[in-house]
mmCIF file of C-alpha atoms in Angstrom:
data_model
loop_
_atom_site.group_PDB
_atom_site.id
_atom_site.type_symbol
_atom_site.label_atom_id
_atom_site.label_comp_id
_atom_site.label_asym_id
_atom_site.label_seq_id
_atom_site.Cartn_x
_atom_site.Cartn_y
_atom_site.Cartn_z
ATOM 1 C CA UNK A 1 173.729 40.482 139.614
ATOM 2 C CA UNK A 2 170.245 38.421 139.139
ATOM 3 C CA UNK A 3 169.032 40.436 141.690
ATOM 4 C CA UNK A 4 169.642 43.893 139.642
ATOM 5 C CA UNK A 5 168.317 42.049 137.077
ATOM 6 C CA UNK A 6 164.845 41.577 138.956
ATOM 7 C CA UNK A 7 164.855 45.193 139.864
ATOM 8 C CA UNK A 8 165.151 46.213 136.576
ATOM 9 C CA UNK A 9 162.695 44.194 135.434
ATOM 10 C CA UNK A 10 160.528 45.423 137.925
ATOM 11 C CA UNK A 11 160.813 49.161 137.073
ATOM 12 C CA UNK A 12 160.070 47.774 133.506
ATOM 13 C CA UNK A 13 157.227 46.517 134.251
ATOM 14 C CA UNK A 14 156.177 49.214 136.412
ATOM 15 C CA UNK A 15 156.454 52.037 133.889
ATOM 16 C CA UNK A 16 154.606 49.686 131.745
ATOM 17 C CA UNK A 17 151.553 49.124 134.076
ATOM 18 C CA UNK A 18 152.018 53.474 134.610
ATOM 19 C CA UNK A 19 151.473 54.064 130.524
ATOM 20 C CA UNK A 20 148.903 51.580 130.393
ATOM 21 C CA UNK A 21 147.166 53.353 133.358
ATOM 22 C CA UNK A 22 147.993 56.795 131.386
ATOM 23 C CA UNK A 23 146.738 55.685 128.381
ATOM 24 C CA UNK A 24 143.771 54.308 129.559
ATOM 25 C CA UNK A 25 142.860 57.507 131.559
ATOM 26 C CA UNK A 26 143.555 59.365 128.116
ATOM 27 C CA UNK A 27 141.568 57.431 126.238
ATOM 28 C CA UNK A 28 138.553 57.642 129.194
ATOM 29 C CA UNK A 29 138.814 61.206 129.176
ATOM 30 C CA UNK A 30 138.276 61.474 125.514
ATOM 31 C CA UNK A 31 135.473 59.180 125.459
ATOM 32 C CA UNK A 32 133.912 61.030 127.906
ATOM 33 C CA UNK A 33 134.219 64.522 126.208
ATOM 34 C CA UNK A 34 132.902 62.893 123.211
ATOM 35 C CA UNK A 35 129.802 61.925 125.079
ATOM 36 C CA UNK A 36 129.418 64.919 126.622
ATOM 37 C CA UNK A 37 129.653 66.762 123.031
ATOM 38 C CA UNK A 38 127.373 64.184 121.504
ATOM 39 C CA UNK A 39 124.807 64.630 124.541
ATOM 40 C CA UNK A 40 125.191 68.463 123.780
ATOM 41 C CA UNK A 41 124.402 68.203 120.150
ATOM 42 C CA UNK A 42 121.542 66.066 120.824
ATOM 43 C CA UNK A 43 120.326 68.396 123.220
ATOM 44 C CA UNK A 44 120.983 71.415 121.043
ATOM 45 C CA UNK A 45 119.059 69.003 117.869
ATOM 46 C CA UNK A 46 116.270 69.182 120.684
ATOM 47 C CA UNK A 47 115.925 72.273 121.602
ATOM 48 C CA UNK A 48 116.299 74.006 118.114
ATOM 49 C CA UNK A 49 113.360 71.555 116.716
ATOM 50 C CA UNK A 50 111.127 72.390 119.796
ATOM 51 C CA UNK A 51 112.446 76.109 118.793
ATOM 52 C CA UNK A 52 110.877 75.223 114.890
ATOM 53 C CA UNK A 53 107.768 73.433 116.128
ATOM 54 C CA UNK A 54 107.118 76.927 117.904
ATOM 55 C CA UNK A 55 107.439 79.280 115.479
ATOM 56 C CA UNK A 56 105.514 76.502 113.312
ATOM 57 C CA UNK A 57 102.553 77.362 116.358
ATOM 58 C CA UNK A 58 103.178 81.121 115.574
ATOM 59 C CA UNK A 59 102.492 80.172 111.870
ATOM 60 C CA UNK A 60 99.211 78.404 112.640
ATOM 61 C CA UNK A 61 98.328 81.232 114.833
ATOM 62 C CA UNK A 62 99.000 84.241 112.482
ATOM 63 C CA UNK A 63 96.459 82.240 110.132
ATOM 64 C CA UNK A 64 93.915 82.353 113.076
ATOM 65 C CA UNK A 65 94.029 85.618 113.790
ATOM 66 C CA UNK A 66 94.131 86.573 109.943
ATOM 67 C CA UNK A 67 90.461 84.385 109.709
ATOM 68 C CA UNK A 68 89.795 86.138 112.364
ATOM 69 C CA UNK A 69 89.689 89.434 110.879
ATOM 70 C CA UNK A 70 88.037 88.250 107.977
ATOM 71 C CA UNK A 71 85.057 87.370 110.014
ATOM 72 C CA UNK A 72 85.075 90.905 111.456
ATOM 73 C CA UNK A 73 85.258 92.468 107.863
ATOM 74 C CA UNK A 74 85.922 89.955 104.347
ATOM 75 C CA UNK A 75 85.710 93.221 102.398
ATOM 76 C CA UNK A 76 87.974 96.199 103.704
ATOM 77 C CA UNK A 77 91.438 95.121 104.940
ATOM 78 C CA UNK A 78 92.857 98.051 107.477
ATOM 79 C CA UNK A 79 94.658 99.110 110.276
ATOM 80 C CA UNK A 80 92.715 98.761 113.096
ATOM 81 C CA UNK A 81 92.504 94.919 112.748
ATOM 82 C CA UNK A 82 93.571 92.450 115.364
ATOM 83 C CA UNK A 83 96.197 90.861 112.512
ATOM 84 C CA UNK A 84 98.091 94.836 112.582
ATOM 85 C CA UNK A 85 99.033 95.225 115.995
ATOM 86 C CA UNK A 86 102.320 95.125 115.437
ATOM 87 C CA UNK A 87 105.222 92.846 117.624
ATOM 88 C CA UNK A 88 103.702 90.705 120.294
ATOM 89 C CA UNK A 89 105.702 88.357 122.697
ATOM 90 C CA UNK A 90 104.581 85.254 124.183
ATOM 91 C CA UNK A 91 105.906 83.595 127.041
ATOM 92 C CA UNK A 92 106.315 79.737 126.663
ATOM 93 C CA UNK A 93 107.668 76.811 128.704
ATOM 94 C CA UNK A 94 111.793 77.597 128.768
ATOM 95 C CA UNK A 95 111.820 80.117 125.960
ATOM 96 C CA UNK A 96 108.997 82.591 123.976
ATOM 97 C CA UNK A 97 107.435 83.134 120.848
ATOM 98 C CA UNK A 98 107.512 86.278 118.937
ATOM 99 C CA UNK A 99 105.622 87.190 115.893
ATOM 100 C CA UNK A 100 104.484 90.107 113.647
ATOM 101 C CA UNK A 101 102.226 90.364 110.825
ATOM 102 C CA UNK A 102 102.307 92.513 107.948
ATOM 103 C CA UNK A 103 100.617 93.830 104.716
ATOM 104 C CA UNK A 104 102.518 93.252 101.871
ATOM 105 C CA UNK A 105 100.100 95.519 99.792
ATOM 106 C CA UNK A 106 100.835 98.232 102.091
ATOM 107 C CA UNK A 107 104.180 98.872 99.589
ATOM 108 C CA UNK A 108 104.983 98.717 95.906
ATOM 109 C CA UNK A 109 105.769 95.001 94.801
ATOM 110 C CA UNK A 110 108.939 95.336 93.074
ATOM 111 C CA UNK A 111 108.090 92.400 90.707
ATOM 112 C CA UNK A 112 105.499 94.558 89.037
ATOM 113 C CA UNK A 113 108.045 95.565 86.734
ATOM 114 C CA UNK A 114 107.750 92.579 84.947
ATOM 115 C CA UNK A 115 105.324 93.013 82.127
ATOM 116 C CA UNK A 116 103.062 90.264 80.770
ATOM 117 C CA UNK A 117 103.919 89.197 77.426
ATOM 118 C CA UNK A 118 100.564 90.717 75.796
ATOM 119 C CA UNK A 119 100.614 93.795 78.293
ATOM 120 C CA UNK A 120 100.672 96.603 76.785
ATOM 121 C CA UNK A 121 99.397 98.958 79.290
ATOM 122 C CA UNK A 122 102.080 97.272 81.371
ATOM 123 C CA UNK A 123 105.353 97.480 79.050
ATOM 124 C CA UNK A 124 108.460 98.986 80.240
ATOM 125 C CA UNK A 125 110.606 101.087 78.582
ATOM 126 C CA UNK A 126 112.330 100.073 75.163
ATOM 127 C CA UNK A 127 114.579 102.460 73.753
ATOM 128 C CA UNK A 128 112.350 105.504 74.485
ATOM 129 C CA UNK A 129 108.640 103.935 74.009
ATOM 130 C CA UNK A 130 105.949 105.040 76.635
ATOM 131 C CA UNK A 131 107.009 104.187 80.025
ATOM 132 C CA UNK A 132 104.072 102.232 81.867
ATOM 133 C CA UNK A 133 102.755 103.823 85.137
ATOM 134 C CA UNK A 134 104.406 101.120 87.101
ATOM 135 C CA UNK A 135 107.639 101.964 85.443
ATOM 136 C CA UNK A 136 107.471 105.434 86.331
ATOM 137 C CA UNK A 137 106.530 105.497 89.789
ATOM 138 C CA UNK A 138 109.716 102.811 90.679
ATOM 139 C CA UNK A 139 111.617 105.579 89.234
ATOM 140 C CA UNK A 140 109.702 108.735 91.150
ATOM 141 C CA UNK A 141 109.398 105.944 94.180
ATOM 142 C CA UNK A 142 113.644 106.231 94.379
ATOM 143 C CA UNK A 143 113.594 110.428 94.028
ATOM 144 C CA UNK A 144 111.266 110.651 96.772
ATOM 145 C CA UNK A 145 113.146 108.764 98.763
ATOM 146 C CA UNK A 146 116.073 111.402 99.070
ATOM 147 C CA UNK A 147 118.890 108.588 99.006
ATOM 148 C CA UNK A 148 122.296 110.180 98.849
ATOM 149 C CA UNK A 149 123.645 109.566 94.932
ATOM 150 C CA UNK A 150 120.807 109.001 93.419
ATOM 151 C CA UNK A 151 118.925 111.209 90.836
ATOM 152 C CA UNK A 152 116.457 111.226 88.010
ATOM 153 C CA UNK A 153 119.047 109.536 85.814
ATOM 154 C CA UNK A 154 120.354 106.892 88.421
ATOM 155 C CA UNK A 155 116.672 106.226 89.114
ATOM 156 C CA UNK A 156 116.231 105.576 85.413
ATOM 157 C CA UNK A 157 119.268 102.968 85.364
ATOM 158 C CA UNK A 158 118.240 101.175 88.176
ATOM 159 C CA UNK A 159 114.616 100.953 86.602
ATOM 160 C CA UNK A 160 116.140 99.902 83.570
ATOM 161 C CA UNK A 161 118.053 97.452 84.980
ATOM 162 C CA UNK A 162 115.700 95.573 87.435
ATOM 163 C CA UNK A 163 113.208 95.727 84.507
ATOM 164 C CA UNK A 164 115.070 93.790 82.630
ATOM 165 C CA UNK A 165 116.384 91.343 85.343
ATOM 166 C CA UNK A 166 112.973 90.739 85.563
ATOM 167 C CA UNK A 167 111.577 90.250 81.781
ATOM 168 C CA UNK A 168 111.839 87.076 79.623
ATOM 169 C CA UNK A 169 113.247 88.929 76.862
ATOM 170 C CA UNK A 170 117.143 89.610 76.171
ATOM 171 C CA UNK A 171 116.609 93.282 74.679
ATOM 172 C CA UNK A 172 117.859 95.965 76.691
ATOM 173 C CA UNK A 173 115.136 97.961 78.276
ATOM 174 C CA UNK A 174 117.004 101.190 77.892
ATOM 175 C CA UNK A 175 120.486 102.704 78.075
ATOM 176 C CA UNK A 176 120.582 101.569 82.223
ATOM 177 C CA UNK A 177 119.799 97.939 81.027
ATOM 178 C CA UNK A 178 121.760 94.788 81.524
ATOM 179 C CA UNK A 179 121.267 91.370 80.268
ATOM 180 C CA UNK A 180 123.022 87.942 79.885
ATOM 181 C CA UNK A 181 126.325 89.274 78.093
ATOM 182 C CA UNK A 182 126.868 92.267 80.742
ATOM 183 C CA UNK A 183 126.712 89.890 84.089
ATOM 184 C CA UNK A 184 128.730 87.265 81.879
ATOM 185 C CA UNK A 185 131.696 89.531 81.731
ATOM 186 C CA UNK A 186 131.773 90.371 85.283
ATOM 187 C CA UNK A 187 134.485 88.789 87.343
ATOM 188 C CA UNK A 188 132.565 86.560 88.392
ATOM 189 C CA UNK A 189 130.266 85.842 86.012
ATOM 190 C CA UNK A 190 126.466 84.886 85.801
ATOM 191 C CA UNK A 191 123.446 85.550 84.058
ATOM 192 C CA UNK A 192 120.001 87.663 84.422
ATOM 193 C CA UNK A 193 117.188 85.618 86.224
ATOM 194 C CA UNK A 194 114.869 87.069 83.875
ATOM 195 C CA UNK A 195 112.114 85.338 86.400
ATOM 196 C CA UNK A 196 110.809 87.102 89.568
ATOM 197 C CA UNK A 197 112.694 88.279 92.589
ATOM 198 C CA UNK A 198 112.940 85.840 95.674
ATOM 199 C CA UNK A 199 114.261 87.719 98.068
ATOM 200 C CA UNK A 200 115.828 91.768 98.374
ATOM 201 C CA UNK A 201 119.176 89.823 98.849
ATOM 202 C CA UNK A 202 118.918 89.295 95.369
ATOM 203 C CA UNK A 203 118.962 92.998 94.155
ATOM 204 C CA UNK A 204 122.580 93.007 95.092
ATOM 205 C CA UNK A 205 123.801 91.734 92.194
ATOM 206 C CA UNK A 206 121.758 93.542 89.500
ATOM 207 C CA UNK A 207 123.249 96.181 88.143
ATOM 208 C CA UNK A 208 123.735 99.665 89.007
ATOM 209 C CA UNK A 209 121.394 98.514 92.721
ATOM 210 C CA UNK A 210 123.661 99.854 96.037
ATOM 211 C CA UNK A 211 123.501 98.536 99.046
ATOM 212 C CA UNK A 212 122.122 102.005 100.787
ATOM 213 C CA UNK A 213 119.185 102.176 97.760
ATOM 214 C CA UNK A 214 118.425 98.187 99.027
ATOM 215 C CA UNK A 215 118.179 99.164 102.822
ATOM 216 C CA UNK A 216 116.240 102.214 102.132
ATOM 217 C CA UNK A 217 113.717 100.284 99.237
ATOM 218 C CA UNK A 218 113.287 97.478 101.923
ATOM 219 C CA UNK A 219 111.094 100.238 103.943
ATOM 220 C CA UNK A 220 108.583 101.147 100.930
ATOM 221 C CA UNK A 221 108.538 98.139 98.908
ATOM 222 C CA UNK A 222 107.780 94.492 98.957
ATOM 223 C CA UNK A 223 108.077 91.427 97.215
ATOM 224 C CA UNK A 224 105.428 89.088 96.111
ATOM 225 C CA UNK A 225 106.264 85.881 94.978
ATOM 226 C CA UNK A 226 105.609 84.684 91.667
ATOM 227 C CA UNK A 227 103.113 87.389 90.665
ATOM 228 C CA UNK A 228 103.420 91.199 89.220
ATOM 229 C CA UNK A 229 100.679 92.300 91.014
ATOM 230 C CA UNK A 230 100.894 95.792 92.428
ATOM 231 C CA UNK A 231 97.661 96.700 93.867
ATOM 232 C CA UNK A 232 98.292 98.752 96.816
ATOM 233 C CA UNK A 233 96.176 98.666 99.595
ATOM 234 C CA UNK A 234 95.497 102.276 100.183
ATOM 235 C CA UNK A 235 94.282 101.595 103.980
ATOM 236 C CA UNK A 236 97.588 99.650 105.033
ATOM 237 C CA UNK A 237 100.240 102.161 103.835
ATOM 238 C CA UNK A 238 101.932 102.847 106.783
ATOM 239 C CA UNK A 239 101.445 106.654 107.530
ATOM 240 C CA UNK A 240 105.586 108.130 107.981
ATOM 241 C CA UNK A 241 105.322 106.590 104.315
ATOM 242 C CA UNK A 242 103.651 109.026 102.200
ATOM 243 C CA UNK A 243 106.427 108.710 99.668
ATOM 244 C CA UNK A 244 104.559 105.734 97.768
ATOM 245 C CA UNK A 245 101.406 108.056 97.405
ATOM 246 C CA UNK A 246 103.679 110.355 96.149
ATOM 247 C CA UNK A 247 105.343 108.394 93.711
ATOM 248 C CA UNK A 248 102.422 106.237 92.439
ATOM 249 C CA UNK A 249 100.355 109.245 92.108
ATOM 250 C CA UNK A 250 102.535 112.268 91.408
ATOM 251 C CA UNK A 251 101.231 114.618 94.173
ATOM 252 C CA UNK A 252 102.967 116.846 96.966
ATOM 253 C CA UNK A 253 104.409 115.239 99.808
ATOM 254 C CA UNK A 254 101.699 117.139 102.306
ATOM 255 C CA UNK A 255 99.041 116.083 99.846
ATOM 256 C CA UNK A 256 99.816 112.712 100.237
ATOM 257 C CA UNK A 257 100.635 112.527 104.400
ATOM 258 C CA UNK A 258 96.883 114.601 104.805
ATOM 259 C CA UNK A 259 95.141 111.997 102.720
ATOM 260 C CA UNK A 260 96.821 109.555 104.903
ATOM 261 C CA UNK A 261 95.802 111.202 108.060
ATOM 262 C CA UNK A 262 92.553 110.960 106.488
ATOM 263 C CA UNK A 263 91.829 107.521 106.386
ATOM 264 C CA UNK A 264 90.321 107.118 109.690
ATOM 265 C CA UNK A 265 90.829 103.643 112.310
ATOM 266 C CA UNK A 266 88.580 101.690 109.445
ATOM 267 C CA UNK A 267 90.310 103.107 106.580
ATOM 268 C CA UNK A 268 87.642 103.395 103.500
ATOM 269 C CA UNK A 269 85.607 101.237 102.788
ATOM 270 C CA UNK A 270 86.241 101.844 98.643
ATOM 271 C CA UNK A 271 88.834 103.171 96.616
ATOM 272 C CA UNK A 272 86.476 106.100 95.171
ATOM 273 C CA UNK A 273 85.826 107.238 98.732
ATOM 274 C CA UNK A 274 90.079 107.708 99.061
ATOM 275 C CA UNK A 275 90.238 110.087 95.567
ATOM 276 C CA UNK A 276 87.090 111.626 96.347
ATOM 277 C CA UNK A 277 89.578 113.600 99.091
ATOM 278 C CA UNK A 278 90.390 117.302 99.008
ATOM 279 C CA UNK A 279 93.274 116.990 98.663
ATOM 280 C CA UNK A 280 93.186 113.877 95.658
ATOM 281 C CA UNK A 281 90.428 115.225 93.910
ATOM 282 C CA UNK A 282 92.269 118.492 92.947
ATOM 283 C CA UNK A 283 95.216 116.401 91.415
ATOM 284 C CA UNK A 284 95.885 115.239 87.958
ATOM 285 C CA UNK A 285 94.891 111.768 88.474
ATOM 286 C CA UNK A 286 94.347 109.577 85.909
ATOM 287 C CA UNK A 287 91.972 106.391 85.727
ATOM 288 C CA UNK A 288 94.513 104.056 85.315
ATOM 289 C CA UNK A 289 96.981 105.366 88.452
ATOM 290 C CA UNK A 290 93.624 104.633 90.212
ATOM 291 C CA UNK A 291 93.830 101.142 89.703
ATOM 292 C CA UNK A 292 96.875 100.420 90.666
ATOM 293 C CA UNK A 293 94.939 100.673 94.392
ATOM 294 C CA UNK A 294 92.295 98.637 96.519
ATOM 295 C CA UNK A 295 90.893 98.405 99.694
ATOM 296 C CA UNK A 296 91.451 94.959 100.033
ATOM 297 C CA UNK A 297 95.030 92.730 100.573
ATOM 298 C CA UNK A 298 95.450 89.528 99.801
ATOM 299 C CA UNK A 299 99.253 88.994 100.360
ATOM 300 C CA UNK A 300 100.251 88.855 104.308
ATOM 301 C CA UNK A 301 103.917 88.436 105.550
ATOM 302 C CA UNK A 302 104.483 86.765 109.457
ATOM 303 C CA UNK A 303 107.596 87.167 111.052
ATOM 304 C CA UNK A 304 108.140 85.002 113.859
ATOM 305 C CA UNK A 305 111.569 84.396 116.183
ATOM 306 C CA UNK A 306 110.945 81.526 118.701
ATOM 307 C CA UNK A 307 113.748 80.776 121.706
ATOM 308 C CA UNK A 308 113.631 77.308 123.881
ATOM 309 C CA UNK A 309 116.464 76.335 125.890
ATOM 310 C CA UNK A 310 119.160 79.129 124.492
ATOM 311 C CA UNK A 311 118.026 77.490 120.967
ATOM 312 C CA UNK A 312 116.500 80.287 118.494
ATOM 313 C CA UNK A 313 114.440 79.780 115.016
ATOM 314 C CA UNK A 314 113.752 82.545 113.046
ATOM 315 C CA UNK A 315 110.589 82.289 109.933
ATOM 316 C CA UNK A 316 109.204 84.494 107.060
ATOM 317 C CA UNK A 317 105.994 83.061 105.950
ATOM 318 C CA UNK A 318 104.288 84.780 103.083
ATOM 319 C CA UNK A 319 100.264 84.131 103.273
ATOM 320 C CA UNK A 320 97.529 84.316 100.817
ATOM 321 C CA UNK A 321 94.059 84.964 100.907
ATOM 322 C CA UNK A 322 92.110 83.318 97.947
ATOM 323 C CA UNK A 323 88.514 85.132 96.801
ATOM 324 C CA UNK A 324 87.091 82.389 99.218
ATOM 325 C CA UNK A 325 89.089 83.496 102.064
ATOM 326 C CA UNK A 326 91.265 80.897 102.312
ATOM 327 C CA UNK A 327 94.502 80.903 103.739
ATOM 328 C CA UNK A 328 97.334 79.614 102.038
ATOM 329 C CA UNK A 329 100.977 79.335 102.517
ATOM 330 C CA UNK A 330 102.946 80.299 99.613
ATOM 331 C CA UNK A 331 106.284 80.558 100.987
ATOM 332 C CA UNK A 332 108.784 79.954 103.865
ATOM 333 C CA UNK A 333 112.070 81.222 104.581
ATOM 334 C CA UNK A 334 114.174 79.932 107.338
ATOM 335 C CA UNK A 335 116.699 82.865 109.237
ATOM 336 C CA UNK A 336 116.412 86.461 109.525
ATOM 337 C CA UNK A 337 116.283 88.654 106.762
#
């Protein structure tokens, strides 16, 4: 009997040294796929700063090679520049750099159509006042671009809208307007930024703006931060895009692509030299469409994607060039548009 006693006692103790040993090996195993995953995220924190501090390099480059072209030519921005040659790759230690620089006078700002408050030349549209000539090529800017739906009179609501999404007023612009008490009764409610667009991601929730007319205005226009500027940089409008010539200037379609082809690998060297063209100088074309041009950008957009170790960064840097040639960074955004 006190020997089947022992026995049992034995066994006892054996399946207790066996769950011990079990639990021990679970509790190993999980501490070791813990440090794995910890070494993994530390290695991933790693890779994706080395992955920042790159496209940070890009950054610093893109203002190197702007300065650079300044040298070559502070008055005329064009073209044939070593800032526009498009996409360029660069091989790096475990990963490479990509970057691309970019006019962003070669398009129609859409914050333009946001008046200053003693503009006049500049006012939009208020219950059937004069439209101002930034008004009305947005408007002949969406016609021309042949998007599926939209018209004269959608182009007019989506003016009227933006316009006053933009404004620091609370009238309605015109019978396409919205302001605070339309985006309050939404579902989901909110209110007009009546403040400058950030980003094209905002358009999508201003009224009567589709996502097809956001894609296709991402092609021909731009937007400058903080500033209603909207002098286009005749010499840096990209030349499948005669559509902005046509709407900021209300000729033909060939008109426009010939004066395009026209420009030559320096582009002009002065605005008068671009309407003193054939096929400009038998237009309609009043003085003050004329200024809404210039030979010379100040605004300059770098995108740059930078890889290291399976880690990827992706930045949007908007540039300026101050009236002393100084470069300036005026904004960042982090991700791909």
């Amino acid at each position: 009997m006190l020997t089947m006693v022992i026995k049992q006692q034995k066994g006892v103790a054996l399946i207790t040294v066996m769950l011990i040993v079990a639990l021990i090996a679970i509790l190993a195993t999980q501490m070791t796929a813990r440090l794995q995953l910890q070494m993994q995220r530390t290695t991933n924190i790693g890779s994706n700063q080395q992955a920042y501090w790159y496209a940070m390099g890009a950054e610093a480059f893109a203002k190197r090679v702007l300065l650079q072209s300044l040298e070559d030519d502070a008055e005329v921005t064009h073209l044939g520049q070593i800032w526009a040659q498009g996409e360029n790759t660069f091989p790096v230690a475990l990963g490479q750099i990509t970057g691309e620089i970019s006019d962003l006078q070669g398009c129609f700002n859409l914050n333009a159509l946001r008046a200053d408050e003693d503009d006049n030349d500049n006012a939009g549209t208020v219950n059937g006042t004069k439209k101002s000539i930034t008004r009305t090529a947005f408007e002949e800017l969406l016609i021309a671009l042949a998007i599926e739906g939209v018209g004269s009179f959608e182009a007019e609501y989506m003016a009227d809208a933006l316009t006053d999404w933009l404004d620091t007023n609370s009238g309605i612009s015109g019978s396409g307007g919205a302001e605070d008490n339309d985006y309050a009764s939404k579902e989901f409610p909110y209110l007009a930024a009546n403040n400058y667009l950030a980003s094209f991601a905002e358009l999508r929730i201003v009224e009567h703006f589709t996502v097809p007319v956001i894609n296709k205005l991402k092609e021909y226009t731009c937007i400058l931060p903080n500033t209603n500027l909207n002098k286009v940089n005749i010499n840096t409008i990209a030349e499948d895009k005669p559509e902005i010539l046509v709407a900021m200037l209300g000729i033909s379609q060939n008109d426009a692509s010939q004066a395009l082809s026209a420009r030559g690998d320096e582009g002009f060297t002065t605005v008068e030299d671009f309407f003193s063209l054939a096929e400009l100088s038998k237009a309609d074309i009043s003085a003050e469409q004329k200024k809404q041009f210039a030979v010379k950008s100040e605004y300059f957009k770098l995108k740059a994607t930078a890889s290291f170790n399976n880690s990827y960064f992706a930045l949007n840097t908007i540039m300026k060039v101050d009236n002393k040639n100084n470069i300036s960074v005026i904004s960042r955004i982090i991700g791909r548009e």
